[in-house]
Amino acid sequence: MTGLATIHPLSPGAHERGVTLDNWAEPPQNRWTFLHLDEVLATVRIPASSRPEPLAVDMAPLTDLVSPRYDPTGRIVGHAPIWKVLAETFTDAFLVLHHGRLKTESYAESMTASTRHLLMSVTKTVVGVIANALVDEGLLGFHDRVGDVIPQLRQSGFAGATVRDILDMRSGVRFSETYHDPDADVYRMEHAIHWRTPRADVPTTLHDFLATLPQEREHGGTFHYRSSETNVLAWLCERAAGTDLATLIHEMVWEPMGAEDEAAITVDSVGTAVGDGGMCATARDVARFAEMLRHSGISPSGRKVGPSWFTTDTLLGTEDLRTAFAETSSPTGMPGGHYRNQVWVPFPDRTTFLALGIHGQMVYVNQRAAVTGVKLSTWPTARNAAYFYDSLAAFEIIAAHLGKTHFAAHPAAIREHR
């Protein structure tokens, strides 16, 4: 394991703020806890790279650009400077790079360039890169069955699913991810990993919880967004590589990517890392990760991180994949898009993709415009469609300005803009 877990009760600072295991992700506590997670949950460290990747700086007043504002249906209801959009969508950090050069960088008063922020499900994309890299190395196969790699899941709903099914969230396993429903599986999983107070009717470790999930339909069918899939994917990676997830993140991503700062990831009571959303990192290192993806798995200095085909495979997907995405009951806000390799592709026939996390975490990669962006936030709710459209539009306006491309913030808004 890369770093020893810090198993402790809530810190005195957390107690003073009224933080508990059951309210730390809720407002107003989350404006502090997302930046101080090691005072709330058990974590392990992910060391910085021994050869940090420098970020060239070439600042420009991009947040003065005017961007559309949206209602929850994706309809434009006004316009405002991007700095105002950021302030009104609970932004903690905002960075944009163009051709690898830092063009704008801003932080809320509570955060600095060296502050780690909880990434939530942006963590999923890191795990997706590792899984594809292991496939590239021949240690894992897209057609491998989960039950063959992980004996503990042979009696679970995951047993017959393939690695590809898990990567694209198309297994047939039953798992509800309805936020603010205390009995939804996503919250039951949080009790298992000690993101919430343990419950007598829920297993006390992540792996034991995953083994209880049943199959409800055929594998390889409709896309359904489920965080359980990524935790199984992380487990597959650990089995294939013979080491823990924190070590894999350091050795396969953070070190070759040239991360400047130490990261961390939360763990359950037996030290299993939470691959679906437990990473904390600085905004600049998240930007380095985005730049690596823009360069198709290669760091700006030429070091290989992910396989060279990862980005192309993610963007192209398959027609079957797009059909599976269109038929989902999961809210996506991306008509015409798809999900591949733990990455969101919001627009058809474009080279733009996203890593997303609840409460407003967004990583934006636009290959055509050579623009990458990071927005780390603490929304009061897990999801907010209007804030999502506002955030994506801000990146699209900046990309159009820097890359001289046409604005296309949201498929439902293209007609209105034109």
Short mmCIF file of C-alpha atoms in Angstrom, two decimals:
data_model
loop_
_atom_site.label_atom_id
_atom_site.label_comp_id
_atom_site.label_asym_id
_atom_site.label_seq_id
_atom_site.Cartn_x
_atom_site.Cartn_y
_atom_site.Cartn_z
CA MET A 1 0.00 0.00 0.00
CA THR A 2 1.39 3.40 -0.99
CA GLY A 3 0.61 5.15 2.29
CA LEU A 4 -0.68 3.98 5.66
CA ALA A 5 -4.36 4.61 6.32
CA THR A 6 -5.23 7.28 8.83
CA ILE A 7 -7.95 5.61 10.93
CA HIS A 8 -9.26 8.08 13.44
CA PRO A 9 -12.40 9.74 14.76
CA LEU A 10 -13.32 13.12 13.33
CA SER A 11 -10.65 15.72 14.04
CA PRO A 12 -11.20 18.45 16.65
CA GLY A 13 -11.57 20.92 13.78
CA ALA A 14 -14.33 18.81 12.27
CA HIS A 15 -16.11 18.52 15.63
CA GLU A 16 -15.97 22.29 16.09
CA ARG A 17 -17.77 22.72 12.77
CA GLY A 18 -20.47 20.21 13.66
CA VAL A 19 -19.23 17.69 11.08
CA THR A 20 -20.41 14.08 11.44
CA LEU A 21 -20.13 10.98 9.27
CA ASP A 22 -23.73 11.54 8.24
CA ASN A 23 -23.57 15.24 7.28
CA TRP A 24 -20.04 15.84 6.00
CA ALA A 25 -21.10 15.85 2.33
CA GLU A 26 -24.06 18.16 2.96
CA PRO A 27 -24.13 21.98 3.01
CA PRO A 28 -22.71 23.97 4.65
CA GLN A 29 -20.21 21.41 5.98
CA ASN A 30 -19.05 20.29 2.54
CA ARG A 31 -17.46 23.66 1.79
CA TRP A 32 -14.90 22.72 4.45
CA THR A 33 -14.87 18.92 4.38
CA PHE A 34 -14.17 18.58 0.66
CA LEU A 35 -10.91 20.43 1.30
CA HIS A 36 -10.06 18.63 4.57
CA LEU A 37 -11.16 15.08 3.92
CA ASP A 38 -8.29 13.52 5.88
CA GLU A 39 -9.84 15.10 8.98
CA VAL A 40 -13.13 13.33 8.28
CA LEU A 41 -12.43 9.93 6.68
CA ALA A 42 -9.65 7.36 6.60
CA THR A 43 -7.27 7.98 3.70
CA VAL A 44 -4.03 6.70 2.21
CA ARG A 45 -1.49 8.92 0.52
CA ILE A 46 -0.52 8.88 -3.15
CA PRO A 47 2.96 10.43 -3.43
CA ALA A 48 3.78 13.17 -5.91
CA SER A 49 5.88 12.37 -8.94
CA SER A 50 9.65 12.26 -8.56
CA ARG A 51 9.74 14.29 -11.80
CA PRO A 52 6.96 16.91 -11.64
CA GLU A 53 5.62 18.14 -14.98
CA PRO A 54 5.98 21.95 -15.20
CA LEU A 55 2.99 24.04 -16.21
CA ALA A 56 3.80 27.01 -18.42
CA VAL A 57 1.80 30.14 -17.55
CA ASP A 58 0.31 32.56 -20.06
CA MET A 59 -2.60 34.26 -18.31
CA ALA A 60 -5.56 35.87 -20.10
CA PRO A 61 -8.78 37.54 -18.79
CA LEU A 62 -11.00 34.64 -19.83
CA THR A 63 -13.49 34.86 -16.97
CA ASP A 64 -14.67 38.22 -18.32
CA LEU A 65 -16.16 36.39 -21.31
CA VAL A 66 -19.95 36.22 -21.29
CA SER A 67 -21.56 32.78 -21.06
CA PRO A 68 -25.19 31.61 -21.25
CA ARG A 69 -27.15 30.63 -18.14
CA TYR A 70 -29.53 27.69 -18.11
CA ASP A 71 -32.60 26.35 -16.40
CA PRO A 72 -32.73 22.66 -15.37
CA THR A 73 -34.18 21.64 -18.75
CA GLY A 74 -31.17 22.96 -20.68
CA ARG A 75 -32.93 26.09 -21.94
CA ILE A 76 -30.95 29.36 -22.06
CA VAL A 77 -32.51 31.86 -19.65
CA GLY A 78 -29.87 34.62 -19.61
CA HIS A 79 -26.19 35.48 -19.90
CA ALA A 80 -23.48 36.52 -17.44
CA PRO A 81 -19.69 36.93 -17.21
CA ILE A 82 -18.00 33.64 -16.44
CA TRP A 83 -16.65 34.96 -13.14
CA LYS A 84 -20.25 35.45 -12.03
CA VAL A 85 -21.19 31.96 -13.20
CA LEU A 86 -18.32 30.54 -11.14
CA ALA A 87 -19.34 32.49 -8.03
CA GLU A 88 -22.96 31.39 -8.32
CA THR A 89 -22.16 27.70 -8.87
CA PHE A 90 -20.14 27.26 -5.65
CA THR A 91 -16.76 27.02 -7.41
CA ASP A 92 -13.68 26.31 -5.29
CA ALA A 93 -11.12 26.06 -8.11
CA PHE A 94 -11.21 26.88 -11.81
CA LEU A 95 -8.35 26.32 -14.29
CA VAL A 96 -8.09 26.43 -18.07
CA LEU A 97 -5.10 25.38 -20.19
CA HIS A 98 -4.60 26.04 -23.91
CA HIS A 99 -1.91 23.99 -25.66
CA GLY A 100 -0.72 23.06 -22.18
CA ARG A 101 -0.26 26.65 -21.02
CA LEU A 102 -2.19 27.84 -17.98
CA LYS A 103 -4.49 30.63 -19.17
CA THR A 104 -6.68 31.23 -16.13
CA GLU A 105 -6.63 30.04 -12.53
CA SER A 106 -8.84 31.13 -9.64
CA TYR A 107 -9.68 29.83 -6.19
CA ALA A 108 -12.27 30.48 -3.53
CA GLU A 109 -10.94 32.09 -0.34
CA SER A 110 -10.84 28.70 1.39
CA MET A 111 -8.58 27.08 -1.23
CA THR A 112 -5.11 27.56 -2.70
CA ALA A 113 -3.13 25.94 -5.48
CA SER A 114 -1.68 23.46 -2.95
CA THR A 115 -5.01 22.48 -1.39
CA ARG A 116 -6.36 19.01 -2.14
CA HIS A 117 -10.04 18.88 -3.10
CA LEU A 118 -12.32 15.84 -3.14
CA LEU A 119 -12.78 14.74 -6.76
CA MET A 120 -15.77 12.47 -6.22
CA SER A 121 -16.42 10.52 -9.44
CA VAL A 122 -13.60 12.12 -11.40
CA THR A 123 -11.80 9.29 -9.59
CA LYS A 124 -13.66 6.90 -11.90
CA THR A 125 -11.80 8.21 -14.93
CA VAL A 126 -8.45 7.65 -13.20
CA VAL A 127 -9.48 4.03 -12.59
CA GLY A 128 -10.63 3.77 -16.22
CA VAL A 129 -7.19 4.84 -17.46
CA ILE A 130 -5.50 2.25 -15.22
CA ALA A 131 -7.82 -0.53 -16.39
CA ASN A 132 -7.13 0.23 -20.05
CA ALA A 133 -3.40 0.43 -19.38
CA LEU A 134 -3.52 -3.04 -17.81
CA VAL A 135 -5.36 -4.31 -20.88
CA ASP A 136 -2.67 -2.71 -23.03
CA GLU A 137 -0.03 -4.56 -20.99
CA GLY A 138 -1.85 -7.87 -21.38
CA LEU A 139 -2.59 -8.23 -17.66
CA LEU A 140 -6.34 -7.82 -18.12
CA GLY A 141 -8.67 -8.50 -21.05
CA PHE A 142 -11.84 -6.72 -22.14
CA HIS A 143 -13.58 -10.10 -22.48
CA ASP A 144 -12.41 -11.45 -19.11
CA ARG A 145 -15.31 -12.39 -16.83
CA VAL A 146 -15.48 -10.77 -13.42
CA GLY A 147 -16.07 -14.08 -11.65
CA ASP A 148 -12.96 -15.59 -13.26
CA VAL A 149 -10.73 -12.75 -12.04
CA ILE A 150 -12.35 -12.23 -8.62
CA PRO A 151 -13.45 -15.53 -7.01
CA GLN A 152 -15.29 -13.65 -4.23
CA LEU A 153 -17.77 -12.39 -6.84
CA ARG A 154 -18.56 -15.75 -8.46
CA GLN A 155 -21.87 -15.96 -6.58
CA SER A 156 -22.76 -12.30 -7.11
CA GLY A 157 -24.61 -10.55 -9.90
CA PHE A 158 -21.26 -9.46 -11.36
CA ALA A 159 -19.98 -12.99 -12.03
CA GLY A 160 -20.76 -13.22 -15.76
CA ALA A 161 -20.12 -9.58 -16.64
CA THR A 162 -17.04 -8.76 -18.72
CA VAL A 163 -14.44 -6.11 -18.04
CA ARG A 164 -15.87 -4.17 -20.99
CA ASP A 165 -19.36 -4.32 -19.44
CA ILE A 166 -17.97 -2.87 -16.22
CA LEU A 167 -15.87 -0.20 -17.96
CA ASP A 168 -18.92 1.12 -19.83
CA MET A 169 -21.40 0.62 -16.94
CA ARG A 170 -23.45 -1.91 -18.87
CA SER A 171 -23.56 -4.85 -16.50
CA GLY A 172 -26.96 -6.25 -15.55
CA VAL A 173 -26.41 -5.81 -11.82
CA ARG A 174 -29.11 -4.14 -9.75
CA PHE A 175 -27.83 -1.01 -8.03
CA SER A 176 -29.83 2.16 -7.40
CA GLU A 177 -28.00 5.48 -7.47
CA THR A 178 -30.88 7.75 -6.47
CA TYR A 179 -29.36 10.53 -4.40
CA HIS A 180 -31.16 11.66 -1.24
CA ASP A 181 -32.94 8.32 -0.89
CA PRO A 182 -31.47 6.91 2.36
CA ASP A 183 -32.21 3.34 1.29
CA ALA A 184 -30.69 3.64 -2.21
CA ASP A 185 -27.83 1.25 -2.85
CA VAL A 186 -25.41 4.13 -3.35
CA TYR A 187 -26.01 5.20 0.26
CA ARG A 188 -25.92 1.61 1.54
CA MET A 189 -22.47 1.39 -0.08
CA GLU A 190 -21.44 4.56 1.73
CA HIS A 191 -22.36 2.91 5.03
CA ALA A 192 -20.19 -0.06 4.04
CA ILE A 193 -17.16 2.11 3.29
CA HIS A 194 -17.68 4.27 6.42
CA TRP A 195 -18.59 7.40 4.48
CA ARG A 196 -21.63 7.19 6.72
CA THR A 197 -22.25 5.64 10.14
CA PRO A 198 -22.22 1.82 9.80
CA ARG A 199 -25.62 0.10 9.65
CA ALA A 200 -26.41 -3.29 11.13
CA ASP A 201 -28.10 -4.44 7.91
CA VAL A 202 -25.17 -3.45 5.63
CA PRO A 203 -21.80 -5.27 5.29
CA THR A 204 -18.91 -3.44 6.91
CA THR A 205 -16.44 -3.59 4.00
CA LEU A 206 -16.63 -2.52 0.37
CA HIS A 207 -15.85 -5.94 -1.08
CA ASP A 208 -18.38 -7.71 1.14
CA PHE A 209 -21.02 -5.20 0.04
CA LEU A 210 -20.28 -5.67 -3.68
CA ALA A 211 -20.67 -9.43 -3.28
CA THR A 212 -24.31 -8.95 -2.18
CA LEU A 213 -25.49 -7.19 -5.35
CA PRO A 214 -27.75 -9.35 -7.55
CA GLN A 215 -28.18 -9.49 -11.32
CA GLU A 216 -31.51 -8.17 -12.64
CA ARG A 217 -31.02 -8.22 -16.45
CA GLU A 218 -28.60 -9.38 -19.13
CA HIS A 219 -25.07 -8.02 -19.10
CA GLY A 220 -24.00 -5.78 -21.99
CA GLY A 221 -27.36 -4.02 -22.33
CA THR A 222 -28.52 -0.52 -21.46
CA PHE A 223 -26.14 1.96 -19.82
CA HIS A 224 -26.95 2.71 -16.18
CA TYR A 225 -24.73 4.97 -14.11
CA ARG A 226 -23.71 2.99 -11.02
CA SER A 227 -20.76 3.67 -8.76
CA SER A 228 -20.62 0.01 -7.81
CA GLU A 229 -19.27 -0.76 -11.30
CA THR A 230 -16.14 1.33 -10.72
CA ASN A 231 -15.42 -0.28 -7.37
CA VAL A 232 -15.54 -3.67 -9.09
CA LEU A 233 -13.29 -2.27 -11.84
CA ALA A 234 -10.78 -1.12 -9.22
CA TRP A 235 -10.89 -4.58 -7.67
CA LEU A 236 -10.25 -6.13 -11.10
CA CYS A 237 -7.24 -3.83 -11.55
CA GLU A 238 -5.83 -4.79 -8.16
CA ARG A 239 -6.18 -8.50 -8.93
CA ALA A 240 -4.66 -8.14 -12.38
CA ALA A 241 -1.70 -6.09 -11.18
CA GLY A 242 -1.21 -7.76 -7.80
CA THR A 243 -1.18 -4.54 -5.80
CA ASP A 244 -3.54 -2.02 -4.22
CA LEU A 245 -5.28 0.84 -5.99
CA ALA A 246 -3.36 3.66 -4.29
CA THR A 247 -0.10 2.13 -5.49
CA LEU A 248 -1.51 1.69 -8.99
CA ILE A 249 -2.58 5.33 -9.12
CA HIS A 250 0.89 6.44 -8.06
CA GLU A 251 2.88 4.10 -10.29
CA MET A 252 0.67 4.19 -13.40
CA VAL A 253 -0.72 7.75 -13.33
CA TRP A 254 0.67 10.19 -10.76
CA GLU A 255 4.36 9.33 -11.26
CA PRO A 256 4.53 9.24 -15.10
CA MET A 257 2.02 12.10 -15.40
CA GLY A 258 4.38 14.34 -13.45
CA ALA A 259 2.08 15.20 -10.53
CA GLU A 260 3.44 18.09 -8.51
CA ASP A 261 1.58 17.36 -5.28
CA GLU A 262 0.66 14.41 -3.13
CA ALA A 263 -2.88 13.09 -3.55
CA ALA A 264 -4.94 10.85 -1.28
CA ILE A 265 -7.77 8.35 -1.53
CA THR A 266 -10.28 7.24 1.09
CA VAL A 267 -10.33 3.63 2.28
CA ASP A 268 -12.77 1.39 4.13
CA SER A 269 -12.16 -0.26 7.51
CA VAL A 270 -9.80 -2.90 6.04
CA GLY A 271 -7.87 -0.49 3.81
CA THR A 272 -9.67 -1.04 0.49
CA ALA A 273 -9.55 2.15 -1.58
CA VAL A 274 -12.81 3.70 -2.74
CA GLY A 275 -12.32 3.73 -6.51
CA ASP A 276 -15.67 5.23 -7.39
CA GLY A 277 -15.07 8.64 -5.83
CA GLY A 278 -12.51 8.77 -3.04
CA MET A 279 -9.59 10.69 -4.55
CA CYS A 280 -8.44 14.11 -3.34
CA ALA A 281 -5.95 16.13 -5.39
CA THR A 282 -4.89 19.66 -6.25
CA ALA A 283 -6.55 21.38 -9.18
CA ARG A 284 -3.25 21.71 -11.03
CA ASP A 285 -2.60 17.98 -10.85
CA VAL A 286 -6.11 17.32 -12.11
CA ALA A 287 -5.26 19.66 -14.99
CA ARG A 288 -2.12 17.61 -15.68
CA PHE A 289 -4.32 14.53 -15.81
CA ALA A 290 -6.62 16.28 -18.30
CA GLU A 291 -3.66 17.31 -20.46
CA MET A 292 -2.41 13.75 -20.51
CA LEU A 293 -5.82 12.64 -21.80
CA ARG A 294 -5.79 15.38 -24.43
CA HIS A 295 -2.41 14.04 -25.58
CA SER A 296 -3.89 10.53 -25.94
CA GLY A 297 -2.19 9.05 -22.89
CA ILE A 298 1.15 10.88 -23.16
CA SER A 299 2.37 13.51 -20.72
CA PRO A 300 3.52 16.80 -22.31
CA SER A 301 7.15 15.77 -21.80
CA GLY A 302 6.55 12.50 -23.62
CA ARG A 303 6.10 10.00 -20.78
CA LYS A 304 3.52 7.30 -21.42
CA VAL A 305 0.63 7.15 -18.95
CA GLY A 306 -2.41 5.61 -20.63
CA PRO A 307 -2.50 3.54 -23.82
CA SER A 308 -2.29 5.62 -27.00
CA TRP A 309 -5.67 4.30 -28.16
CA PHE A 310 -7.55 5.19 -24.95
CA THR A 311 -8.79 8.61 -26.04
CA THR A 312 -9.72 7.53 -29.57
CA ASP A 313 -11.58 4.48 -28.29
CA THR A 314 -13.39 6.67 -25.74
CA LEU A 315 -14.45 9.28 -28.28
CA LEU A 316 -15.50 6.89 -31.04
CA GLY A 317 -17.31 4.32 -28.96
CA THR A 318 -19.74 2.17 -30.93
CA GLU A 319 -23.23 2.62 -32.36
CA ASP A 320 -24.43 0.01 -29.89
CA LEU A 321 -22.91 2.09 -27.09
CA ARG A 322 -24.78 5.22 -28.16
CA THR A 323 -28.04 3.28 -28.33
CA ALA A 324 -27.43 1.90 -24.85
CA PHE A 325 -26.80 5.44 -23.60
CA ALA A 326 -29.92 6.85 -25.27
CA GLU A 327 -32.11 4.19 -23.66
CA THR A 328 -30.88 4.79 -20.11
CA SER A 329 -33.11 5.86 -17.28
CA SER A 330 -30.14 7.58 -15.63
CA PRO A 331 -30.22 11.39 -15.93
CA THR A 332 -27.35 12.46 -18.22
CA GLY A 333 -28.23 15.82 -19.80
CA MET A 334 -26.29 14.65 -22.88
CA PRO A 335 -28.66 13.71 -25.71
CA GLY A 336 -26.65 12.13 -28.51
CA GLY A 337 -23.70 11.42 -26.24
CA HIS A 338 -22.28 8.23 -24.78
CA TYR A 339 -20.25 6.78 -21.89
CA ARG A 340 -17.05 4.83 -22.49
CA ASN A 341 -14.12 3.76 -20.31
CA GLN A 342 -15.47 5.68 -17.28
CA VAL A 343 -15.60 8.89 -19.35
CA TRP A 344 -18.56 11.01 -20.51
CA VAL A 345 -18.72 12.04 -24.18
CA PRO A 346 -21.42 14.75 -24.32
CA PHE A 347 -21.57 15.55 -28.04
CA PRO A 348 -21.75 13.28 -31.08
CA ASP A 349 -19.06 13.72 -33.74
CA ARG A 350 -16.81 15.95 -31.64
CA THR A 351 -13.54 15.56 -29.77
CA THR A 352 -14.77 16.77 -26.39
CA PHE A 353 -15.12 14.57 -23.31
CA LEU A 354 -15.64 14.98 -19.57
CA ALA A 355 -14.81 13.46 -16.21
CA LEU A 356 -17.58 14.31 -13.76
CA GLY A 357 -18.27 14.05 -10.04
CA ILE A 358 -21.28 14.93 -7.93
CA HIS A 359 -21.44 18.28 -6.15
CA GLY A 360 -19.94 19.97 -9.20
CA GLN A 361 -16.62 18.33 -10.13
CA MET A 362 -15.87 18.69 -13.85
CA VAL A 363 -12.81 17.98 -16.00
CA TYR A 364 -13.18 19.26 -19.57
CA VAL A 365 -11.05 18.08 -22.51
CA ASN A 366 -11.49 19.56 -25.99
CA GLN A 367 -8.92 18.08 -28.34
CA ARG A 368 -9.89 20.15 -31.38
CA ALA A 369 -9.50 23.44 -29.53
CA ALA A 370 -6.47 22.15 -27.51
CA VAL A 371 -8.25 23.28 -24.36
CA THR A 372 -8.50 21.50 -21.01
CA GLY A 373 -10.26 22.75 -17.91
CA VAL A 374 -10.92 21.88 -14.28
CA LYS A 375 -13.79 23.07 -12.10
CA LEU A 376 -13.91 21.82 -8.51
CA SER A 377 -17.00 22.80 -6.57
CA THR A 378 -19.15 22.25 -3.50
CA TRP A 379 -22.71 22.39 -4.78
CA PRO A 380 -25.29 22.13 -1.99
CA THR A 381 -26.85 19.12 -3.73
CA ALA A 382 -25.32 16.08 -5.40
CA ARG A 383 -26.80 17.01 -8.78
CA ASN A 384 -28.01 20.27 -10.27
CA ALA A 385 -28.83 20.25 -13.98
CA ALA A 386 -28.74 24.04 -14.36
CA TYR A 387 -25.31 24.26 -12.71
CA PHE A 388 -24.05 21.44 -14.93
CA TYR A 389 -25.15 23.25 -18.11
CA ASP A 390 -23.74 26.55 -16.79
CA SER A 391 -20.37 24.95 -16.07
CA LEU A 392 -20.09 23.14 -19.39
CA ALA A 393 -21.13 26.30 -21.25
CA ALA A 394 -18.39 28.33 -19.52
CA PHE A 395 -15.75 25.87 -20.76
CA GLU A 396 -17.27 25.82 -24.24
CA ILE A 397 -17.27 29.63 -24.49
CA ILE A 398 -13.61 29.71 -23.43
CA ALA A 399 -12.71 26.92 -25.87
CA ALA A 400 -14.49 28.75 -28.69
CA HIS A 401 -12.57 31.92 -27.83
CA LEU A 402 -9.17 30.22 -27.59
CA GLY A 403 -9.57 27.61 -30.28
CA LYS A 404 -11.74 29.62 -32.70
CA THR A 405 -14.32 26.80 -32.71
CA HIS A 406 -18.09 27.07 -32.73
CA PHE A 407 -19.93 27.22 -29.44
CA ALA A 408 -21.96 24.08 -28.66
CA ALA A 409 -22.48 24.14 -24.90
CA HIS A 410 -25.39 21.74 -24.82
CA PRO A 411 -27.26 19.96 -27.61
CA ALA A 412 -30.55 21.45 -26.48
CA ALA A 413 -29.06 24.94 -26.61
CA ILE A 414 -27.32 24.86 -29.99
CA ARG A 415 -30.47 25.86 -31.86
CA GLU A 416 -31.13 28.74 -29.46
CA HIS A 417 -27.59 30.08 -29.73
CA ARG A 418 -27.67 30.04 -33.50
#
